[in-house]
Amino acid sequence: ERLRQIAMSPRFSFWATRLLGVPSVRLYQDAVFMKRPGDGATDWHSDLGLAPFDTNSFLTFWLPLTPVPPRGGSSLVYAIGSHRDFALPFHGDLDEDLSGRYKLRRTGSILPGDASIHHGWTLHSASAVPEGGPLRLAW
């Protein structure tokens, strides 16, 4: 029940409506993500491509439940401007190095209580958690 209260917080809907420029928003889903020490990298992907909607008005709020250090903690990496790239579906292999096409930005250190928000078409990935590294939980 506590997670439901947080997910339905007026603060999240306030920022979502402002960022999207819409009068109201709805919660589509929530999920907990876990990366254990030794887990591999998360490949480049965009969240909206996996959702059953015909819209561009979609945001992801990524909330760390454990501290994510800037190195070795599997922080998120964003391809800046990729949400506006009409040619993205025709670009080809997302396993390649995207740094020549987009400026890449890593979240760096992010702590419980922080939030990272990105557009649903924004390409993002996360590095592996090394053996002996910290468990990463996010919501």
Short mmCIF file of C-alpha atoms in Angstrom, two decimals:
data_model
loop_
_atom_site.label_atom_id
_atom_site.label_comp_id
_atom_site.label_asym_id
_atom_site.label_seq_id
_atom_site.Cartn_x
_atom_site.Cartn_y
_atom_site.Cartn_z
CA GLU A 1 0.00 0.00 0.00
CA ARG A 2 2.89 2.38 0.75
CA LEU A 3 4.34 1.96 -2.76
CA ARG A 4 0.90 2.65 -4.24
CA GLN A 5 0.67 5.87 -2.25
CA ILE A 6 4.08 6.94 -3.53
CA ALA A 7 3.27 6.00 -7.14
CA MET A 8 0.04 8.01 -6.98
CA SER A 9 1.74 10.99 -5.34
CA PRO A 10 0.52 14.38 -6.56
CA ARG A 11 4.19 15.42 -6.86
CA PHE A 12 4.79 12.88 -9.63
CA SER A 13 1.67 13.87 -11.55
CA PHE A 14 2.55 17.57 -11.08
CA TRP A 15 5.97 17.11 -12.69
CA ALA A 16 4.71 14.71 -15.37
CA THR A 17 2.01 17.15 -16.55
CA ARG A 18 4.49 20.04 -16.59
CA LEU A 19 7.17 18.12 -18.46
CA LEU A 20 4.74 16.72 -21.04
CA GLY A 21 2.64 19.90 -21.36
CA VAL A 22 -0.62 18.03 -20.80
CA PRO A 23 -3.51 18.68 -18.36
CA SER A 24 -3.47 15.24 -16.71
CA VAL A 25 -1.61 11.93 -16.66
CA ARG A 26 -2.28 8.29 -15.79
CA LEU A 27 0.00 5.69 -14.27
CA TYR A 28 0.59 2.89 -16.79
CA GLN A 29 2.67 0.48 -14.69
CA ASP A 30 5.23 0.20 -11.99
CA ALA A 31 7.99 -2.34 -11.51
CA VAL A 32 10.98 -3.05 -9.30
CA PHE A 33 14.29 -3.63 -11.08
CA MET A 34 17.11 -5.57 -9.47
CA LYS A 35 20.71 -5.93 -10.60
CA ARG A 36 22.89 -8.27 -8.57
CA PRO A 37 26.67 -8.26 -8.41
CA GLY A 38 27.86 -9.98 -11.58
CA ASP A 39 24.74 -9.14 -13.61
CA GLY A 40 25.47 -7.93 -17.13
CA ALA A 41 24.76 -4.63 -18.79
CA THR A 42 21.28 -3.51 -19.79
CA ASP A 43 21.27 -2.94 -23.56
CA TRP A 44 20.16 0.30 -25.19
CA HIS A 45 16.38 0.53 -25.36
CA SER A 46 13.47 2.97 -25.18
CA ASP A 47 10.54 2.26 -22.86
CA LEU A 48 7.77 3.55 -25.11
CA GLY A 49 8.58 1.03 -27.82
CA LEU A 50 7.53 -1.67 -25.37
CA ALA A 51 4.24 -0.03 -24.33
CA PRO A 52 0.91 -0.65 -26.10
CA PHE A 53 0.16 3.03 -26.73
CA ASP A 54 -0.09 5.31 -29.74
CA THR A 55 1.28 8.41 -28.03
CA ASN A 56 4.42 10.43 -27.51
CA SER A 57 3.25 11.68 -24.11
CA PHE A 58 5.05 9.14 -21.94
CA LEU A 59 7.59 9.52 -19.16
CA THR A 60 9.54 7.07 -17.04
CA PHE A 61 10.34 7.97 -13.44
CA TRP A 62 13.33 5.89 -12.26
CA LEU A 63 13.69 5.86 -8.47
CA PRO A 64 16.69 4.21 -6.81
CA LEU A 65 15.87 2.13 -3.75
CA THR A 66 19.56 1.56 -2.98
CA PRO A 67 22.48 3.97 -3.48
CA VAL A 68 23.95 3.83 -6.99
CA PRO A 69 27.58 4.96 -6.94
CA PRO A 70 28.96 6.76 -10.01
CA ARG A 71 31.34 3.86 -10.79
CA GLY A 72 30.55 0.17 -10.49
CA GLY A 73 26.94 0.71 -9.47
CA SER A 74 25.22 0.37 -12.84
CA SER A 75 24.00 3.94 -13.15
CA LEU A 76 21.82 4.83 -16.13
CA VAL A 77 23.26 6.28 -19.34
CA TYR A 78 21.04 8.41 -21.57
CA ALA A 79 21.41 9.23 -25.27
CA ILE A 80 20.55 12.92 -25.17
CA GLY A 81 18.08 13.96 -27.89
CA SER A 82 17.31 10.39 -28.99
CA HIS A 83 13.62 10.90 -28.14
CA ARG A 84 13.43 13.39 -31.03
CA ASP A 85 15.22 11.17 -33.57
CA PHE A 86 12.61 10.24 -36.17
CA ALA A 87 15.13 7.96 -37.94
CA LEU A 88 15.87 5.97 -34.79
CA PRO A 89 13.78 2.89 -35.77
CA PHE A 90 15.74 2.77 -39.05
CA HIS A 91 19.15 3.38 -37.45
CA GLY A 92 20.08 -0.26 -37.14
CA ASP A 93 21.93 -2.07 -34.41
CA LEU A 94 21.53 -0.50 -30.97
CA ASP A 95 24.42 -2.63 -29.68
CA GLU A 96 26.86 -0.30 -31.40
CA ASP A 97 28.54 2.71 -29.81
CA LEU A 98 26.01 5.55 -29.87
CA SER A 99 28.45 8.25 -28.74
CA GLY A 100 29.00 9.38 -32.34
CA ARG A 101 25.28 9.91 -32.88
CA TYR A 102 24.26 11.35 -29.50
CA LYS A 103 25.82 13.03 -26.54
CA LEU A 104 25.76 10.44 -23.74
CA ARG A 105 25.02 11.42 -20.15
CA ARG A 106 25.43 9.15 -17.12
CA THR A 107 23.30 9.80 -14.02
CA GLY A 108 26.36 9.41 -11.81
CA SER A 109 25.70 8.94 -8.13
CA ILE A 110 21.99 8.67 -7.39
CA LEU A 111 20.51 7.95 -3.98
CA PRO A 112 17.20 6.75 -2.52
CA GLY A 113 14.93 9.78 -2.51
CA ASP A 114 16.31 10.99 -5.88
CA ALA A 115 14.47 10.58 -9.17
CA SER A 116 15.60 10.37 -12.76
CA ILE A 117 12.91 11.18 -15.34
CA HIS A 118 13.17 10.52 -19.06
CA HIS A 119 10.91 10.60 -22.09
CA GLY A 120 9.57 7.24 -23.25
CA TRP A 121 11.52 7.36 -26.54
CA THR A 122 14.84 8.27 -24.88
CA LEU A 123 17.44 5.59 -25.46
CA HIS A 124 19.06 4.48 -22.23
CA SER A 125 21.22 1.67 -20.92
CA ALA A 126 23.06 0.67 -17.77
CA SER A 127 26.45 -0.88 -17.24
CA ALA A 128 27.05 -4.23 -15.59
CA VAL A 129 27.43 -4.57 -11.82
CA PRO A 130 30.89 -6.03 -11.20
CA GLU A 131 31.39 -9.08 -8.99
CA GLY A 132 31.65 -7.76 -5.45
CA GLY A 133 29.72 -4.63 -6.45
CA PRO A 134 26.58 -3.41 -4.73
CA LEU A 135 23.09 -4.81 -5.25
CA ARG A 136 21.06 -2.26 -7.23
CA LEU A 137 17.32 -1.92 -6.66
CA ALA A 138 15.20 0.66 -8.45
CA TRP A 139 11.52 1.34 -8.94
#
